[in-house]
């Protein structure tokens, strides 16, 4: 007798499960359309509630969009609507999933009070697993879908390194960093080339510019902008005292000559100067004299380039650097404007900020922005550990973007 | 060892120029033997442009080094250089790019161009490269067979054919444009829409002052322009004022030496009967190019 009751209840439970799994998307949406405007009542976590509210809004927009489709589905507006619908399919799927899990949770809730102990145990287990799926959905899957795709993901990067405090030691550390970035590029299959580099008389490199070409190079490297600090005993230091020196990194979007970036500057605003005098010049002189300096008068940006053997090549390189710096200013301006209108805290993009410390004695590297410490300095310098930082920084950025979105919601 | 080589180079060029050139040499070949050879040649005064060349890295045997041509970037082109043919200068690169901008504005029909004293072929080759394909038929004459050979090699290197209906073309022939029998003996097809020339323009007294890297390696015939340096401009004026030498609307573009622009402008106006003359300055602020219209 007892056995039969339990079996019945269990069967009922399984039935309800399979029913939910098999219900087509459309009918589930109709049935629970009332959820659309309601924030989640069961979760006390308001952040998650806000995430789902945004998702709900998007799904509602989607429903509206599909109701606007004409019978024939052939007009230009239809095509753009269909495209948008296609693009937002994952949002709909996530929403459906959320509804499904919550519904199952409600049913399981009822069984938690069941008089039968085995039934209750089963329900507890089921409840836990459903809760886990729900958390995963709300905290990971949905945010990833909501964050708008990066508008800079196609851009290559231009990395500028400049030695800072610490004299020769800073130049030596710059050479270490340069190697680290070249290795990373190699691992990521980006094409990296050092377009300009000035050696330091006492060893090391005073400054360098590297072009890093490849999909996602800018998005990955942009978080490297800022002051990198090294703490170690310099090879040249006899007393064994630890020195602190710095190198500044600036990562810009690489703007090559494409014709589409014409609006970044007006040619009349750029003063082009040659560096040294050539005496009579022309046939009288066959010395290689190729250094060039550009000044963008409105912004005061100057770019000097001398690493190539011809005027023309240096000029082209210098214009690429100028374009990249102007593009960077534009991106920074846009970020600042967004921040001003939002009135909230987006992490500052201040380049004079110390972002990372490389401590040789303790074999550790700390990123001060996200408070992440890796106890494997050599792995960072070989490029692998750097990947961990970049991954963490990109994740952190995504969270900031999400926060932004939530405070708007 | 490398630092000793650098010191040698710095002693003859100064540290700033030496560090640039040393870097280019290392890019060319980091092998000590090659570096030693390059530094030795350079310190003896040989122009860098004859030493550094794309093809050098390919050479397996160091003995071949001297016989392999050097190179010099010229606009987006990389041209071979070979003594004693004049190395293309940055001033020339600058005005030729500017001329290309000027010419491409008006390219309805294919234009014919004559380059007098073509040397490495740098002027017509760069124009062929920069102007829309099929819009230019260029011809270069030179008195030096070394120059003609190099210009032909450069055309091959830059993939500019001597004949084509769809592409820009470049041909060369031997000729002496100071001679009264020019152009009849130079196998050229009159009339022309564009005349370009960077003729020898160094006057006698200045020739004696030239640095060794110029006089010891580059052809005197490519440099010496007569007692005042203006001989070749007078010859060009005599040519272009001949009937049927130029097509109506033709352009003449001439590189000039420092301080010669006004005199050459006058020659073009008064002797050659050209009008709408212009003087262009080079990036170092020297008047470098005289442009004249028919
Ligand atoms: C200053 S170089 C210019 C070479 C090349 N056009 C350039 O810009 O680099 C002058 C050239 O004119 C050639 N030349 C000198 N006298 C000549 C003449 N009488 N007839 C034809 N070519 C001559 C020389 O051989 C030399 O190649």
XYZ file of C-alpha atoms and ligand atoms in Angstrom:
730
model
C 0.000 0.000 0.000
C 2.687 2.419 1.106
C 4.831 1.440 -1.812
C 2.092 2.170 -4.291
C 1.573 5.712 -3.026
C 5.215 6.518 -3.285
C 5.464 5.081 -6.728
C 2.518 7.148 -7.785
C 3.991 10.320 -6.462
C 7.309 9.565 -8.049
C 5.664 8.876 -11.336
C 3.849 12.163 -11.057
C 7.108 13.930 -10.372
C 8.846 12.372 -13.345
C 5.869 13.131 -15.508
C 5.911 16.773 -14.640
C 9.597 16.832 -15.444
C 9.307 15.303 -18.854
C 6.294 17.472 -19.646
C 8.375 20.552 -19.062
C 11.274 19.334 -20.996
C 9.134 18.595 -24.019
C 6.841 21.627 -24.031
C 7.490 23.705 -27.158
C 8.987 27.161 -26.653
C 5.978 29.092 -27.952
C 3.379 27.639 -25.621
C 5.619 28.114 -22.595
C 6.046 31.738 -23.485
C 2.260 32.250 -23.760
C 1.564 30.515 -20.544
C 4.034 32.499 -18.539
C 3.847 35.778 -20.335
C 2.667 37.234 -17.049
C 6.204 36.822 -15.733
C 7.468 39.362 -18.201
C 7.139 42.431 -16.023
C 7.618 40.801 -12.708
C 11.004 40.748 -11.081
C 11.915 37.393 -9.680
C 10.008 37.003 -6.436
C 12.009 34.090 -5.085
C 15.511 35.494 -5.190
C 16.547 38.011 -2.633
C 19.554 38.943 -4.712
C 18.528 42.200 -6.338
C 21.369 42.113 -8.838
C 20.066 38.867 -10.266
C 16.585 40.300 -10.268
C 17.805 43.257 -12.275
C 19.601 40.995 -14.712
C 16.398 39.078 -15.327
C 14.420 42.282 -15.613
C 16.700 43.419 -18.424
C 16.409 40.032 -20.095
C 12.625 40.178 -19.745
C 12.587 43.560 -21.382
C 14.677 42.265 -24.289
C 12.400 39.288 -24.763
C 9.375 41.542 -24.730
C 10.968 43.727 -27.403
C 11.565 40.573 -29.367
C 7.945 39.508 -29.154
C 6.921 42.949 -30.298
C 9.329 42.752 -33.180
C 7.947 39.451 -34.389
C 4.399 40.834 -34.212
C 5.513 43.592 -36.567
C 6.530 41.155 -39.274
C 4.288 41.431 -42.314
C 2.498 38.435 -43.821
C 4.875 38.060 -46.744
C 7.994 38.723 -44.670
C 9.648 40.250 -47.685
C 10.044 43.981 -47.117
C 13.385 45.496 -46.265
C 12.104 46.224 -42.772
C 11.109 42.562 -42.436
C 14.551 41.428 -43.400
C 16.140 43.612 -40.770
C 13.547 42.410 -38.219
C 14.225 38.776 -39.100
C 17.906 39.421 -38.698
C 17.355 40.958 -35.282
C 15.109 38.074 -34.290
C 17.735 35.601 -35.360
C 20.389 37.459 -33.393
C 18.283 37.529 -30.242
C 17.361 33.841 -30.355
C 19.824 32.982 -27.572
C 18.131 35.572 -25.344
C 14.784 33.925 -25.943
C 16.229 30.488 -25.276
C 17.749 31.673 -21.991
C 14.438 33.228 -20.983
C 12.560 30.025 -21.781
C 15.061 28.072 -19.796
C 14.608 30.375 -16.835
C 10.829 29.984 -16.941
C 11.191 26.234 -17.210
C 13.532 25.904 -14.242
C 11.427 28.172 -12.085
C 8.316 26.236 -12.847
C 10.028 23.009 -11.942
C 11.241 24.620 -8.740
C 7.689 25.543 -7.785
C 6.558 22.008 -8.288
C 9.482 20.678 -6.315
C 8.704 23.136 -3.528
C 5.365 21.474 -3.011
C 7.027 18.109 -2.725
C 9.445 19.366 -0.084
C 6.532 19.296 2.352
C 5.529 15.813 1.368
C 4.616 13.436 4.152
C 6.756 10.761 2.622
C 10.381 10.895 3.691
C 11.862 9.318 0.559
C 9.807 11.716 -1.532
C 11.153 14.643 0.473
C 14.717 13.475 0.065
C 14.221 13.186 -3.645
C 12.690 16.623 -3.765
C 15.557 18.160 -1.786
C 18.061 16.721 -4.205
C 16.075 17.917 -7.172
C 15.643 21.313 -5.590
C 19.355 21.727 -5.120
C 20.199 20.772 -8.635
C 17.546 23.097 -10.055
C 18.830 25.954 -7.942
C 22.312 25.350 -9.194
C 21.157 25.492 -12.816
C 19.220 28.656 -12.098
C 22.209 30.379 -10.534
C 24.443 29.360 -13.398
C 21.883 30.690 -15.862
C 21.329 34.009 -14.139
C 24.892 34.713 -13.098
C 26.848 33.454 -16.079
C 24.840 32.622 -19.186
C 22.500 35.603 -19.189
C 25.109 38.279 -18.400
C 27.287 36.959 -21.225
C 24.335 37.318 -23.572
C 23.394 40.785 -22.372
C 26.813 42.401 -22.630
C 26.959 44.048 -26.042
C 29.629 42.641 -28.359
C 32.825 44.671 -28.347
C 32.944 47.322 -31.047
C 36.723 47.126 -31.086
C 37.130 43.353 -31.402
C 38.393 43.570 -34.986
C 41.119 46.083 -34.151
C 44.811 45.384 -34.072
C 46.922 47.102 -31.439
C 49.824 49.467 -31.232
C 51.803 49.030 -28.055
C 54.107 51.792 -26.867
C 56.546 51.144 -24.045
C 58.457 53.965 -22.355
C 60.980 53.614 -19.600
C 60.075 55.564 -16.487
C 61.823 56.002 -13.163
C 64.857 53.874 -12.393
C 67.295 54.793 -15.179
C 69.025 51.889 -16.894
C 67.202 49.345 -14.764
C 63.939 50.635 -16.178
C 65.313 50.172 -19.706
C 66.384 46.634 -18.885
C 62.921 45.850 -17.536
C 61.399 47.386 -20.661
C 63.330 44.831 -22.702
C 61.828 42.052 -20.497
C 58.309 43.396 -21.015
C 58.854 43.763 -24.745
C 59.900 40.122 -24.931
C 56.846 39.124 -22.870
C 54.470 40.838 -25.274
C 56.227 39.437 -28.342
C 55.891 35.953 -26.875
C 52.231 36.483 -26.096
C 51.682 37.618 -29.682
C 53.406 34.505 -30.886
C 51.203 32.246 -28.753
C 48.081 34.069 -29.917
C 49.241 33.942 -33.536
C 49.194 37.687 -33.859
C 51.777 39.291 -36.097
C 53.983 41.517 -34.027
C 56.636 43.825 -35.390
C 58.771 46.338 -33.561
C 58.428 49.463 -35.677
C 60.525 51.734 -33.556
C 63.004 51.090 -30.813
C 65.630 53.207 -29.095
C 68.426 51.454 -27.289
C 69.633 52.746 -23.981
C 73.359 53.468 -23.768
C 73.696 51.570 -20.509
C 71.854 48.510 -21.873
C 68.194 47.764 -22.398
C 65.684 49.729 -24.419
C 64.622 53.311 -23.772
C 61.368 53.100 -25.691
C 59.691 50.913 -28.267
C 56.622 50.822 -30.462
C 55.197 47.463 -31.504
C 52.458 46.830 -34.011
C 50.404 43.791 -33.020
C 48.195 42.704 -35.872
C 45.379 40.244 -35.456
C 41.784 39.755 -34.430
C 41.195 40.728 -30.817
C 44.695 42.113 -30.255
C 43.455 45.496 -29.104
C 40.719 44.097 -26.870
C 43.194 41.797 -25.145
C 46.079 44.229 -24.822
C 44.205 47.416 -23.994
C 44.213 46.530 -20.289
C 48.001 46.587 -20.355
C 47.950 50.395 -20.499
C 49.388 51.920 -17.365
C 52.507 51.876 -15.237
C 54.239 48.529 -14.739
C 56.509 48.422 -11.704
C 59.421 46.099 -11.126
C 61.047 45.315 -7.791
C 64.316 43.440 -8.065
C 68.036 43.590 -7.529
C 69.446 45.005 -10.761
C 72.099 42.924 -12.483
C 74.332 45.960 -12.166
C 73.790 46.426 -8.431
C 76.710 45.125 -6.399
C 75.231 45.667 -2.944
C 72.261 43.413 -3.590
C 69.777 46.176 -2.751
C 66.289 45.886 -4.261
C 65.408 48.701 -6.677
C 61.999 49.823 -7.802
C 61.664 51.041 -11.384
C 58.802 51.553 -13.782
C 57.872 51.245 -17.422
C 54.801 52.920 -18.890
C 52.737 51.016 -21.431
C 50.208 52.615 -23.720
C 48.062 50.445 -25.935
C 46.329 52.124 -28.825
C 44.069 50.772 -31.527
C 46.201 50.346 -34.639
C 44.848 52.625 -37.342
C 46.376 51.758 -40.662
C 45.754 53.658 -43.839
C 42.314 52.499 -44.856
C 40.595 55.575 -46.166
C 37.759 55.052 -43.710
C 39.484 56.954 -40.946
C 39.823 60.151 -42.921
C 37.762 62.097 -40.405
C 40.276 61.564 -37.593
C 42.298 64.543 -38.726
C 42.535 67.207 -41.346
C 45.734 67.061 -43.399
C 46.103 70.837 -43.072
C 46.361 70.449 -39.304
C 49.428 68.230 -39.539
C 52.851 69.815 -39.674
C 55.459 67.518 -41.240
C 59.073 68.237 -40.381
C 62.303 66.568 -41.343
C 64.728 66.212 -38.522
C 68.264 67.080 -39.509
C 69.619 69.489 -42.045
C 70.976 68.102 -45.298
C 73.137 70.983 -46.412
C 72.759 71.506 -50.151
C 70.742 68.254 -50.374
C 69.806 66.523 -53.628
C 72.665 65.199 -55.752
C 75.212 66.796 -53.398
C 74.439 64.402 -50.531
C 73.956 60.643 -50.441
C 73.685 60.216 -46.703
C 70.534 58.410 -45.542
C 68.351 61.013 -43.906
C 64.951 59.647 -43.238
C 63.788 60.874 -39.827
C 60.406 62.591 -39.745
C 58.368 64.404 -37.127
C 54.637 65.043 -37.317
C 52.775 67.549 -35.187
C 49.002 67.503 -35.041
C 48.454 71.166 -34.261
C 44.932 71.046 -32.689
C 45.894 68.378 -30.133
C 49.622 69.041 -29.887
C 50.361 65.358 -30.497
C 53.832 64.873 -31.963
C 55.221 61.705 -33.490
C 58.863 61.174 -34.437
C 59.963 58.271 -36.567
C 63.449 57.402 -37.796
C 63.658 53.631 -37.850
C 62.988 53.169 -41.550
C 65.421 53.894 -44.358
C 63.186 56.208 -46.330
C 61.294 59.400 -45.657
C 58.241 57.870 -47.198
C 58.237 54.799 -44.919
C 58.872 56.838 -41.790
C 56.136 59.220 -42.795
C 53.687 56.365 -43.246
C 54.613 54.818 -39.933
C 54.362 58.172 -38.206
C 50.907 58.754 -39.673
C 49.821 55.308 -38.446
C 50.958 56.249 -34.951
C 49.215 59.618 -35.173
C 46.004 58.029 -36.386
C 46.171 55.451 -33.608
C 46.670 58.121 -30.962
C 43.786 60.170 -32.299
C 41.563 57.098 -32.423
C 42.536 56.337 -28.849
C 41.629 59.874 -27.783
C 38.294 59.429 -29.479
C 37.614 56.145 -27.640
C 38.672 57.702 -24.321
C 36.447 60.705 -24.969
C 33.513 58.442 -25.657
C 34.114 56.509 -22.457
C 34.316 59.755 -20.490
C 31.103 61.029 -22.056
C 29.286 57.834 -21.254
C 30.564 58.008 -17.713
C 29.449 61.604 -17.362
C 25.938 60.827 -18.521
C 25.680 57.708 -16.393
C 26.916 59.277 -13.203
C 28.482 56.103 -12.018
C 31.876 54.642 -11.492
C 33.585 53.077 -14.419
C 37.112 52.130 -13.561
C 39.400 54.957 -14.538
C 41.547 54.655 -17.603
C 44.270 56.781 -16.089
C 47.556 55.890 -17.717
C 49.683 57.259 -14.949
C 48.125 54.750 -12.604
C 50.322 51.939 -11.348
C 48.613 48.812 -12.571
C 50.953 45.941 -11.885
C 53.992 45.021 -9.807
C 56.541 42.401 -10.789
C 58.374 41.270 -7.665
C 61.375 39.157 -8.547
C 62.485 38.237 -5.024
C 59.065 36.784 -4.245
C 58.515 35.416 -7.758
C 55.098 37.037 -7.860
C 53.138 39.471 -9.996
C 50.209 41.497 -8.666
C 47.637 43.352 -10.692
C 46.481 46.186 -8.471
C 43.256 46.879 -10.329
C 41.697 43.493 -9.719
C 43.819 42.506 -6.740
C 45.031 39.372 -8.481
C 48.422 37.934 -7.551
C 50.102 35.165 -9.537
C 52.920 33.419 -7.727
C 54.693 32.543 -10.930
C 56.610 35.484 -12.286
C 58.525 33.503 -14.889
C 55.319 32.119 -16.353
C 53.966 35.676 -16.684
C 57.121 36.826 -18.435
C 56.901 33.824 -20.763
C 53.432 34.915 -21.813
C 51.330 32.105 -20.290
C 50.743 33.774 -16.949
C 50.013 37.003 -18.758
C 47.083 35.237 -20.404
C 45.618 34.686 -16.928
C 45.827 38.400 -16.172
C 44.328 39.329 -19.509
C 41.494 36.844 -19.019
C 40.770 38.163 -15.542
C 40.893 41.773 -16.713
C 38.556 41.081 -19.602
C 36.136 39.389 -17.232
C 36.395 42.305 -14.854
C 35.658 44.677 -17.698
C 32.619 42.654 -18.700
C 31.342 42.900 -15.136
C 31.820 46.643 -15.138
C 29.837 46.914 -18.339
C 27.117 44.797 -16.773
C 27.080 46.935 -13.642
C 26.632 49.936 -15.868
C 23.731 48.309 -17.578
C 22.134 47.305 -14.284
C 22.334 50.733 -12.776
C 20.480 51.979 -15.855
C 17.800 49.302 -15.553
C 82.865 42.145 -30.890
C 79.661 43.764 -32.056
C 80.364 46.711 -29.788
C 83.784 47.112 -31.381
C 82.154 47.172 -34.806
C 79.694 49.749 -33.585
C 82.525 51.886 -32.250
C 84.214 51.764 -35.662
C 81.012 52.874 -37.327
C 80.372 55.603 -34.765
C 83.878 56.961 -35.292
C 83.084 57.688 -38.940
C 79.379 58.577 -38.733
C 78.780 59.892 -35.229
C 76.837 57.876 -32.633
C 73.274 58.823 -33.646
C 73.594 57.959 -37.340
C 75.782 54.947 -36.504
C 73.195 53.401 -34.183
C 70.509 53.666 -36.878
C 72.714 52.243 -39.595
C 74.054 49.488 -37.356
C 70.507 48.424 -36.597
C 69.721 48.215 -40.320
C 72.880 46.209 -40.893
C 71.886 43.737 -38.181
C 68.451 43.447 -39.750
C 70.189 42.730 -43.019
C 72.363 39.997 -41.559
C 73.256 39.393 -37.922
C 76.228 37.228 -38.982
C 79.458 38.636 -37.625
C 81.295 38.100 -40.879
C 78.682 40.018 -42.847
C 78.512 42.763 -40.243
C 82.272 43.164 -40.276
C 82.236 43.455 -44.040
C 79.411 45.987 -44.036
C 80.978 48.121 -41.307
C 84.356 48.097 -43.046
C 82.876 49.204 -46.350
C 80.750 51.851 -44.696
C 83.629 53.248 -42.660
C 85.640 53.601 -45.847
C 82.941 55.941 -47.070
C 80.864 53.689 -49.280
C 77.233 54.826 -49.346
C 74.921 52.719 -47.181
C 72.519 52.345 -50.091
C 75.094 50.344 -52.069
C 75.730 48.117 -49.047
C 72.248 47.308 -47.782
C 70.098 45.296 -50.120
C 67.280 42.826 -49.922
C 69.167 40.197 -51.855
C 72.164 40.228 -49.551
C 70.525 37.973 -46.972
C 69.958 35.386 -49.638
C 73.619 35.155 -50.461
C 75.285 32.161 -48.838
C 78.843 32.993 -49.684
C 80.315 36.076 -48.032
C 82.635 36.486 -51.026
C 79.636 37.380 -53.099
C 78.829 40.352 -50.905
C 80.406 43.055 -53.008
C 78.906 41.892 -56.259
C 75.367 41.916 -54.946
C 73.452 45.112 -55.528
C 72.276 47.265 -52.676
C 68.861 48.798 -52.440
C 67.019 51.918 -51.456
C 63.333 52.265 -50.667
C 61.765 54.845 -52.953
C 58.170 55.594 -52.081
C 56.503 52.233 -51.703
C 59.045 50.683 -54.105
C 62.295 49.043 -53.162
C 64.840 49.789 -55.887
C 68.171 48.163 -56.586
C 71.237 50.378 -56.437
C 74.562 49.584 -58.043
C 77.658 51.746 -58.428
C 78.246 53.959 -60.292
C 74.558 54.673 -60.974
C 73.244 57.561 -58.869
C 71.397 56.517 -55.688
C 67.827 57.864 -55.668
C 67.557 60.776 -53.240
C 64.791 61.506 -50.706
C 64.265 64.934 -52.304
C 63.458 63.204 -55.591
C 61.131 60.744 -53.855
C 59.251 63.663 -52.335
C 58.581 65.623 -55.513
C 57.759 62.555 -57.597
C 55.032 61.537 -55.129
C 53.682 65.082 -55.283
C 53.777 65.004 -59.087
C 51.868 61.712 -59.076
C 49.108 63.370 -57.037
C 49.023 66.226 -59.524
C 48.929 63.953 -62.582
C 46.375 61.427 -61.366
C 43.829 64.220 -61.077
C 43.697 64.316 -64.870
C 44.024 60.865 -66.350
C 41.324 60.481 -68.949
C 43.577 59.053 -71.681
C 46.939 57.309 -71.382
C 49.784 59.817 -71.184
C 53.266 59.445 -72.579
C 56.255 60.411 -70.479
C 59.943 60.933 -71.260
C 62.507 60.855 -68.437
C 65.821 62.436 -69.422
C 68.805 60.870 -67.631
C 66.789 58.109 -66.032
C 69.591 56.541 -63.927
C 68.032 53.826 -61.730
C 64.688 54.531 -63.402
C 63.318 55.759 -60.072
C 61.214 58.661 -61.410
C 59.237 56.876 -64.167
C 59.000 53.636 -62.155
C 57.452 55.341 -59.149
C 55.011 57.227 -61.381
C 54.096 53.961 -63.125
C 53.491 52.438 -59.713
C 51.429 55.291 -58.314
C 49.286 56.287 -61.300
C 46.196 54.299 -62.331
C 47.157 51.246 -64.381
C 46.954 51.771 -68.114
C 47.272 55.548 -67.817
C 51.016 55.970 -68.383
C 53.581 54.980 -71.010
C 56.981 55.962 -69.726
C 60.324 55.962 -71.492
C 63.741 56.684 -70.024
C 66.938 57.648 -71.819
C 70.423 57.666 -70.408
C 73.942 57.986 -71.711
C 75.187 55.270 -69.355
C 74.724 51.579 -70.141
C 75.093 50.811 -66.405
C 72.094 53.021 -65.780
C 70.036 51.403 -68.556
C 70.777 47.932 -67.207
C 69.843 48.942 -63.659
C 66.662 50.705 -64.774
C 65.648 47.592 -66.707
C 66.370 45.366 -63.677
C 64.341 47.672 -61.487
C 61.406 47.584 -63.884
C 61.472 43.787 -63.701
C 61.720 43.888 -59.917
C 58.751 46.254 -59.699
C 56.772 44.210 -62.244
C 56.398 47.101 -64.627
C 56.342 45.669 -68.167
C 57.818 47.284 -71.307
C 54.630 46.558 -73.187
C 51.013 46.121 -72.132
C 47.596 47.462 -73.013
C 46.181 47.316 -69.496
C 49.201 48.226 -67.345
C 51.542 51.170 -67.127
C 54.682 50.529 -69.131
C 58.348 51.503 -68.996
C 61.015 51.208 -71.689
C 64.572 52.543 -71.958
C 67.013 53.493 -74.681
C 70.540 54.802 -74.975
C 70.796 58.472 -75.855
C 72.719 61.677 -75.300
C 70.331 64.576 -74.912
C 73.126 67.144 -75.140
C 73.854 66.006 -78.673
C 72.381 67.956 -81.601
C 71.256 64.687 -83.177
C 68.992 63.919 -80.187
C 66.182 62.790 -80.273
C 66.489 61.314 -83.770
C 69.077 58.726 -82.727
C 67.441 57.767 -79.427
C 64.494 55.699 -80.689
C 61.839 57.752 -78.963
C 58.256 58.487 -79.966
C 57.280 62.145 -80.068
C 55.249 63.977 -78.875
C 55.171 63.720 -75.076
C 52.634 64.796 -72.451
C 55.109 64.774 -69.590
C 58.847 65.405 -69.431
C 60.654 64.615 -66.188
C 64.323 65.010 -65.457
C 66.775 65.099 -62.621
C 69.716 66.074 -64.814
C 73.280 66.473 -63.537
C 73.264 69.915 -61.897
C 76.363 70.318 -59.765
C 78.550 73.229 -60.887
C 82.303 72.830 -61.206
C 83.368 74.571 -57.995
C 80.855 72.664 -55.899
C 81.800 69.385 -57.506
C 85.247 69.795 -55.975
C 83.720 70.137 -52.498
C 81.543 67.031 -52.595
C 81.913 64.371 -49.895
C 83.964 61.327 -50.802
C 80.946 59.016 -50.481
C 79.542 60.837 -53.523
C 82.574 61.405 -55.749
C 84.297 58.083 -55.063
C 81.236 55.951 -55.777
C 78.746 57.805 -57.941
C 79.277 58.506 -61.643
C 80.653 62.025 -62.286
C 78.563 62.010 -65.471
C 75.481 61.762 -63.264
C 76.461 64.796 -61.213
C 78.448 67.384 -63.110
C 76.219 69.939 -64.806
C 78.840 72.091 -66.547
C 80.614 75.205 -65.234
C 77.416 76.793 -63.849
C 75.497 73.554 -63.372
C 72.857 74.733 -65.828
C 74.041 73.117 -69.089
C 71.417 70.403 -69.070
C 68.536 72.814 -68.433
C 69.545 74.821 -71.514
C 69.615 71.583 -73.504
C 66.174 70.595 -72.214
C 64.810 74.045 -73.138
C 66.124 73.647 -76.673
C 64.421 70.264 -76.932
C 61.004 71.083 -75.583
C 60.573 74.202 -77.696
C 60.981 72.127 -80.863
C 57.850 71.581 -82.880
C 55.959 68.396 -82.036
C 58.189 67.554 -79.112
C 55.423 68.258 -76.613
C 51.716 67.699 -76.894
C 49.493 70.699 -76.059
C 48.935 70.918 -72.289
C 52.196 69.123 -71.587
C 53.999 69.367 -68.234
C 57.738 69.577 -67.653
C 59.031 68.715 -64.155
C 62.702 69.302 -63.397
C 64.700 68.744 -60.236
C 67.204 71.529 -59.571
C 70.190 72.074 -57.293
C 70.136 74.444 -54.330
C 69.860 78.037 -55.464
C 69.103 77.151 -59.089
C 65.290 77.242 -59.102
C 64.885 80.872 -60.184
C 67.423 80.538 -62.989
C 65.841 77.326 -64.278
C 62.381 78.870 -64.054
C 63.639 81.722 -66.203
C 65.154 79.309 -68.732
C 61.808 77.493 -68.953
C 59.852 80.678 -69.482
C 62.197 82.584 -71.780
C 64.054 79.878 -73.722
C 61.528 77.063 -73.676
C 58.472 79.341 -74.010
C 56.658 77.522 -71.193
C 54.146 79.232 -68.918
C 52.521 78.782 -65.498
C 55.767 77.844 -63.893
C 55.831 76.729 -60.283
C 58.597 76.076 -57.807
C 58.206 73.316 -55.231
C 60.291 73.118 -52.075
C 61.709 69.896 -50.689
C 61.037 68.709 -47.119
C 64.206 70.494 -45.947
C 62.923 73.824 -47.216
C 65.119 74.057 -50.322
C 63.603 75.047 -53.660
C 63.936 71.725 -55.453
C 61.565 71.338 -58.383
C 60.541 73.563 -61.273
C 57.247 72.733 -62.887
C 56.292 74.280 -66.243
C 53.273 73.968 -68.529
C 52.998 74.326 -72.264
C 71.486 62.989 -61.412
S 71.366 61.505 -62.282
C 69.662 61.188 -62.097
C 69.273 59.750 -62.133
C 67.829 59.461 -61.792
N 66.925 60.088 -62.708
C 67.523 59.921 -60.371
O 66.760 60.883 -60.206
O 68.020 59.329 -59.424
C 71.574 62.022 -63.963
C 71.537 60.918 -64.996
O 71.683 61.501 -66.283
C 72.523 60.699 -67.080
N 73.170 61.566 -68.099
C 74.211 62.398 -67.908
N 74.486 63.028 -69.040
C 73.600 62.574 -69.968
C 73.400 62.857 -71.342
N 74.161 63.739 -71.980
N 72.416 62.223 -71.988
C 71.639 61.314 -71.351
N 71.794 61.013 -70.040
C 72.761 61.641 -69.365
C 73.499 60.099 -66.084
O 74.043 58.894 -66.602
C 72.622 59.896 -64.865
O 72.071 58.603 -64.870
